[in-house]
Amino acid sequence: MDKEKTQEEHPSTNEPEKEILEESSEDQINPKNSSEEKEEFDKDTVLKAKLDEAYGLQEDLKGKYLRSVADLDNLRKRSIRDREDAVLRTRAQIIGDLLPVIDAFQLGLSEAQKNKDAASVVAGFSMAMKQMNSVLGEFGLSVIDPSNEEFDPKLHEAIGYEDSPDHDEGMVLKCVRVGYRIRDQLLRPATVILSKKANDETG
């Protein structure tokens, strides 16, 4: 009788043990819950890594594409520039060989102008010279005639000095022979005589 009474007075003595057993039972019944969560986490991690790799590859390919476009554009520009330079060199060589002929033609015109009876010859020479200069001008040839200009050592070649009270010292007083250039390339400098101040001997 006393034993039964004791058990009735303490009915909850076994309840914690029962809860532990139930939790343990649930873990044993659903062991795949934690493994499924881990598997999902692993999939997300792998997917993120692949996305990062794909993005990096995309940026790398984009950079290579832009560099290729820039290289192609530079190659095209360099090809055009090289072709233009080759054409210019060829023209300069041909026209350079013609300069003595042009000089002789100009000299003949100058001599004809001294003869009053050679008006028709002068007119013919002048017209031919004008046509020649027009054709050569289309190829980029220009005449350097620096009379009464400042001396430029890049374009002029001084061969002497003459006294000239009317000019500043170092000015081009006379152009003995004109120079030529084709575009920015000098074919021949102009041959000139420079002015200088006369010596003051009245001291």
C-alpha positions as a LaTeX table, in Angstrom:
\begin{tabular}{lrrr}
\hline
Residue & $x$ (\AA) & $y$ (\AA) & $z$ (\AA) \\
\hline
Met1 & 0.00 & 0.00 & 0.00 \\
Asp2 & 2.76 & 2.46 & 0.84 \\
Lys3 & 4.62 & 1.61 & $-2.36$ \\
Glu4 & 1.65 & 2.37 & $-4.54$ \\
Lys5 & 1.12 & 5.62 & $-2.72$ \\
Thr6 & 4.73 & 6.65 & $-3.28$ \\
Gln7 & 4.41 & 6.09 & $-7.01$ \\
Glu8 & 1.23 & 8.12 & $-7.14$ \\
Glu9 & 2.88 & 11.03 & $-5.28$ \\
His10 & 5.75 & 11.19 & $-7.84$ \\
Pro11 & 4.12 & 10.54 & $-11.22$ \\
Ser12 & 6.50 & 12.86 & $-13.22$ \\
Thr13 & 9.76 & 11.25 & $-12.21$ \\
Asn14 & 10.15 & 9.48 & $-15.58$ \\
Glu15 & 8.98 & 12.33 & $-17.87$ \\
Pro16 & 12.46 & 13.90 & $-18.67$ \\
Glu17 & 13.76 & 10.52 & $-19.64$ \\
Lys18 & 10.74 & 10.09 & $-21.90$ \\
Glu19 & 11.40 & 13.43 & $-23.68$ \\
Ile20 & 15.05 & 12.55 & $-24.28$ \\
Leu21 & 14.01 & 9.25 & $-25.73$ \\
Glu22 & 11.49 & 10.95 & $-28.01$ \\
Glu23 & 14.09 & 13.44 & $-29.33$ \\
Ser24 & 16.55 & 10.66 & $-29.91$ \\
Ser25 & 13.86 & 8.72 & $-31.68$ \\
Glu26 & 13.11 & 11.68 & $-33.98$ \\
Asp27 & 16.78 & 11.99 & $-34.91$ \\
Gln28 & 16.88 & 8.31 & $-35.67$ \\
Ile29 & 13.64 & 8.48 & $-37.65$ \\
Asn30 & 14.76 & 11.61 & $-39.78$ \\
Pro31 & 18.56 & 11.33 & $-40.09$ \\
Lys32 & 18.37 & 12.72 & $-43.67$ \\
Asn33 & 17.23 & 16.21 & $-42.60$ \\
Ser34 & 20.70 & 17.43 & $-41.69$ \\
Ser35 & 22.34 & 15.71 & $-44.64$ \\
Glu36 & 19.86 & 17.28 & $-47.08$ \\
Glu37 & 20.52 & 20.72 & $-45.65$ \\
Lys38 & 24.27 & 20.17 & $-46.00$ \\
Glu39 & 23.83 & 18.97 & $-49.56$ \\
Glu40 & 21.80 & 22.08 & $-50.46$ \\
Phe41 & 24.49 & 24.29 & $-48.90$ \\
Asp42 & 27.19 & 22.50 & $-50.90$ \\
Lys43 & 25.20 & 22.98 & $-54.12$ \\
Asp44 & 24.82 & 26.71 & $-53.46$ \\
Thr45 & 28.52 & 27.04 & $-52.76$ \\
Val46 & 29.47 & 25.22 & $-55.96$ \\
Leu47 & 26.98 & 27.25 & $-57.99$ \\
Lys48 & 28.32 & 30.53 & $-56.60$ \\
Ala49 & 31.89 & 29.45 & $-57.37$ \\
Lys50 & 30.92 & 28.58 & $-60.94$ \\
Leu51 & 29.14 & 31.91 & $-61.38$ \\
Asp52 & 32.20 & 33.77 & $-60.09$ \\
Glu53 & 34.39 & 31.79 & $-62.47$ \\
Ala54 & 32.07 & 32.54 & $-65.40$ \\
Tyr55 & 32.03 & 36.25 & $-64.56$ \\
Gly56 & 35.82 & 36.32 & $-64.37$ \\
Leu57 & 36.06 & 34.54 & $-67.73$ \\
Gln58 & 33.61 & 37.02 & $-69.24$ \\
Glu59 & 35.68 & 39.97 & $-68.03$ \\
Asp60 & 38.86 & 38.36 & $-69.34$ \\
Leu61 & 37.32 & 37.75 & $-72.78$ \\
Lys62 & 35.95 & 41.29 & $-72.83$ \\
Gly63 & 39.40 & 42.69 & $-72.11$ \\
Lys64 & 40.99 & 40.55 & $-74.83$ \\
Tyr65 & 38.31 & 41.65 & $-77.30$ \\
Leu66 & 38.85 & 45.34 & $-76.57$ \\
Arg67 & 42.62 & 44.94 & $-76.87$ \\
Ser68 & 42.19 & 43.12 & $-80.18$ \\
Val69 & 39.96 & 45.90 & $-81.51$ \\
Ala70 & 42.50 & 48.52 & $-80.43$ \\
Asp71 & 45.39 & 46.56 & $-81.98$ \\
Leu72 & 43.46 & 46.16 & $-85.23$ \\
Asp73 & 42.70 & 49.88 & $-85.34$ \\
Asn74 & 46.36 & 50.74 & $-84.68$ \\
Leu75 & 47.43 & 48.30 & $-87.39$ \\
Arg76 & 45.01 & 49.88 & $-89.85$ \\
Lys77 & 46.26 & 53.39 & $-89.05$ \\
Arg78 & 49.89 & 52.29 & $-89.26$ \\
Ser79 & 49.23 & 50.58 & $-92.60$ \\
Ile80 & 47.64 & 53.75 & $-94.00$ \\
Arg81 & 50.51 & 55.88 & $-92.67$ \\
Asp82 & 53.14 & 53.53 & $-94.09$ \\
Arg83 & 51.42 & 53.53 & $-97.47$ \\
Glu84 & 51.23 & 57.33 & $-97.51$ \\
Asp85 & 54.89 & 57.58 & $-96.50$ \\
Ala86 & 55.88 & 55.20 & $-99.30$ \\
Val87 & 53.94 & 57.26 & $-101.85$ \\
Leu88 & 55.51 & 60.46 & $-100.51$ \\
Arg89 & 59.03 & 59.00 & $-100.72$ \\
Thr90 & 58.43 & 57.90 & $-104.31$ \\
Arg91 & 57.12 & 61.32 & $-105.27$ \\
Ala92 & 60.00 & 63.05 & $-103.52$ \\
Gln93 & 62.53 & 60.91 & $-105.37$ \\
Ile94 & 60.95 & 61.53 & $-108.78$ \\
Ile95 & 60.49 & 65.26 & $-108.25$ \\
Gly96 & 63.98 & 65.52 & $-106.77$ \\
Asp97 & 65.36 & 64.15 & $-110.03$ \\
Leu98 & 63.34 & 66.77 & $-111.92$ \\
Leu99 & 64.68 & 69.75 & $-109.96$ \\
Pro100 & 67.72 & 70.32 & $-112.24$ \\
Val101 & 65.35 & 70.33 & $-115.23$ \\
Ile102 & 63.12 & 72.86 & $-113.49$ \\
Asp103 & 66.16 & 75.00 & $-112.68$ \\
Ala104 & 67.28 & 74.95 & $-116.31$ \\
Phe105 & 63.79 & 75.84 & $-117.42$ \\
Gln106 & 63.67 & 78.75 & $-114.97$ \\
Leu107 & 67.10 & 79.95 & $-116.08$ \\
Gly108 & 66.01 & 79.91 & $-119.71$ \\
Leu109 & 62.98 & 81.99 & $-118.82$ \\
Ser110 & 65.12 & 84.51 & $-116.92$ \\
Glu111 & 67.51 & 84.88 & $-119.85$ \\
Ala112 & 64.66 & 85.27 & $-122.31$ \\
Gln113 & 63.18 & 88.04 & $-120.20$ \\
Lys114 & 66.38 & 90.06 & $-120.73$ \\
Asn115 & 65.82 & 90.09 & $-124.48$ \\
Lys116 & 63.20 & 92.59 & $-125.55$ \\
Asp117 & 62.78 & 90.83 & $-128.88$ \\
Ala118 & 61.92 & 87.51 & $-127.22$ \\
Ala119 & 58.48 & 88.44 & $-125.92$ \\
Ser120 & 56.82 & 85.45 & $-127.57$ \\
Val121 & 59.47 & 83.13 & $-126.15$ \\
Val122 & 58.98 & 84.58 & $-122.69$ \\
Ala123 & 55.22 & 84.13 & $-122.96$ \\
Gly124 & 55.65 & 80.52 & $-124.02$ \\
Phe125 & 58.15 & 79.77 & $-121.26$ \\
Ser126 & 55.96 & 81.48 & $-118.67$ \\
Met127 & 52.89 & 79.48 & $-119.65$ \\
Ala128 & 54.82 & 76.21 & $-119.64$ \\
Met129 & 56.37 & 77.05 & $-116.27$ \\
Lys130 & 52.98 & 77.88 & $-114.81$ \\
Gln131 & 51.53 & 74.58 & $-116.01$ \\
Met132 & 54.49 & 72.65 & $-114.65$ \\
Asn133 & 54.20 & 74.28 & $-111.23$ \\
Ser134 & 50.47 & 73.56 & $-111.20$ \\
Val135 & 51.00 & 69.86 & $-111.91$ \\
Leu136 & 53.80 & 69.55 & $-109.37$ \\
Gly137 & 51.70 & 71.44 & $-106.84$ \\
Glu138 & 49.04 & 68.72 & $-107.09$ \\
Phe139 & 51.70 & 66.29 & $-105.89$ \\
Gly140 & 52.37 & 68.47 & $-102.86$ \\
Leu141 & 55.39 & 70.36 & $-104.18$ \\
Ser142 & 55.81 & 73.94 & $-103.00$ \\
Val143 & 58.47 & 76.55 & $-103.79$ \\
Ile144 & 60.61 & 78.13 & $-101.07$ \\
Asp145 & 61.43 & 81.70 & $-102.10$ \\
Pro146 & 62.33 & 83.59 & $-98.89$ \\
Ser147 & 63.28 & 87.00 & $-100.34$ \\
Asn148 & 62.93 & 89.73 & $-97.68$ \\
Glu149 & 62.07 & 87.14 & $-95.02$ \\
Glu150 & 63.85 & 86.16 & $-91.84$ \\
Phe151 & 66.53 & 83.54 & $-92.25$ \\
Asp152 & 65.39 & 80.04 & $-91.32$ \\
Pro153 & 68.29 & 77.56 & $-91.07$ \\
Lys154 & 65.85 & 74.69 & $-91.49$ \\
Leu155 & 64.74 & 75.90 & $-94.92$ \\
His156 & 67.50 & 78.22 & $-96.12$ \\
Glu157 & 71.19 & 77.86 & $-96.91$ \\
Ala158 & 73.23 & 81.06 & $-96.62$ \\
Ile159 & 76.17 & 81.43 & $-99.00$ \\
Gly160 & 77.17 & 85.02 & $-98.27$ \\
Tyr161 & 76.42 & 88.47 & $-96.87$ \\
Glu162 & 75.90 & 91.88 & $-98.41$ \\
Asp163 & 75.73 & 95.29 & $-96.81$ \\
Ser164 & 72.21 & 96.64 & $-96.66$ \\
Pro165 & 71.27 & 99.67 & $-94.55$ \\
Asp166 & 67.62 & 99.11 & $-95.40$ \\
His167 & 67.41 & 95.60 & $-93.89$ \\
Asp168 & 67.93 & 94.20 & $-90.45$ \\
Glu169 & 71.04 & 92.10 & $-90.15$ \\
Gly170 & 70.43 & 88.45 & $-90.94$ \\
Met171 & 67.45 & 89.04 & $-93.22$ \\
Val172 & 67.32 & 87.25 & $-96.57$ \\
Leu173 & 68.48 & 89.90 & $-99.02$ \\
Lys174 & 68.51 & 87.75 & $-102.16$ \\
Cys175 & 67.34 & 84.28 & $-103.11$ \\
Val176 & 70.00 & 82.89 & $-105.45$ \\
Arg177 & 68.20 & 79.62 & $-106.02$ \\
Val178 & 64.72 & 78.72 & $-104.82$ \\
Gly179 & 64.18 & 75.71 & $-102.62$ \\
Tyr180 & 61.51 & 73.04 & $-102.76$ \\
Arg181 & 59.64 & 70.87 & $-100.34$ \\
Ile182 & 56.97 & 68.28 & $-100.78$ \\
Arg183 & 54.44 & 68.65 & $-98.00$ \\
Asp184 & 56.58 & 68.74 & $-94.83$ \\
Gln185 & 59.61 & 67.05 & $-96.39$ \\
Leu186 & 62.41 & 69.36 & $-97.51$ \\
Leu187 & 63.77 & 68.45 & $-100.94$ \\
Arg188 & 66.22 & 71.30 & $-101.28$ \\
Pro189 & 66.89 & 74.38 & $-99.15$ \\
Ala190 & 66.73 & 77.81 & $-100.73$ \\
Thr191 & 70.18 & 79.27 & $-101.41$ \\
Val192 & 70.27 & 82.82 & $-100.08$ \\
Ile193 & 72.41 & 85.86 & $-99.40$ \\
Leu194 & 71.86 & 87.57 & $-96.06$ \\
Ser195 & 72.00 & 91.24 & $-95.21$ \\
Lys196 & 74.40 & 92.86 & $-92.81$ \\
Lys197 & 74.86 & 96.39 & $-91.54$ \\
Ala198 & 77.54 & 98.45 & $-93.27$ \\
Asn199 & 80.61 & 99.15 & $-91.14$ \\
Asp200 & 80.65 & 102.69 & $-89.73$ \\
Glu201 & 84.07 & 104.04 & $-90.70$ \\
Thr202 & 83.37 & 107.68 & $-89.79$ \\
Gly203 & 84.68 & 107.46 & $-86.27$ \\
\hline
\end{tabular}
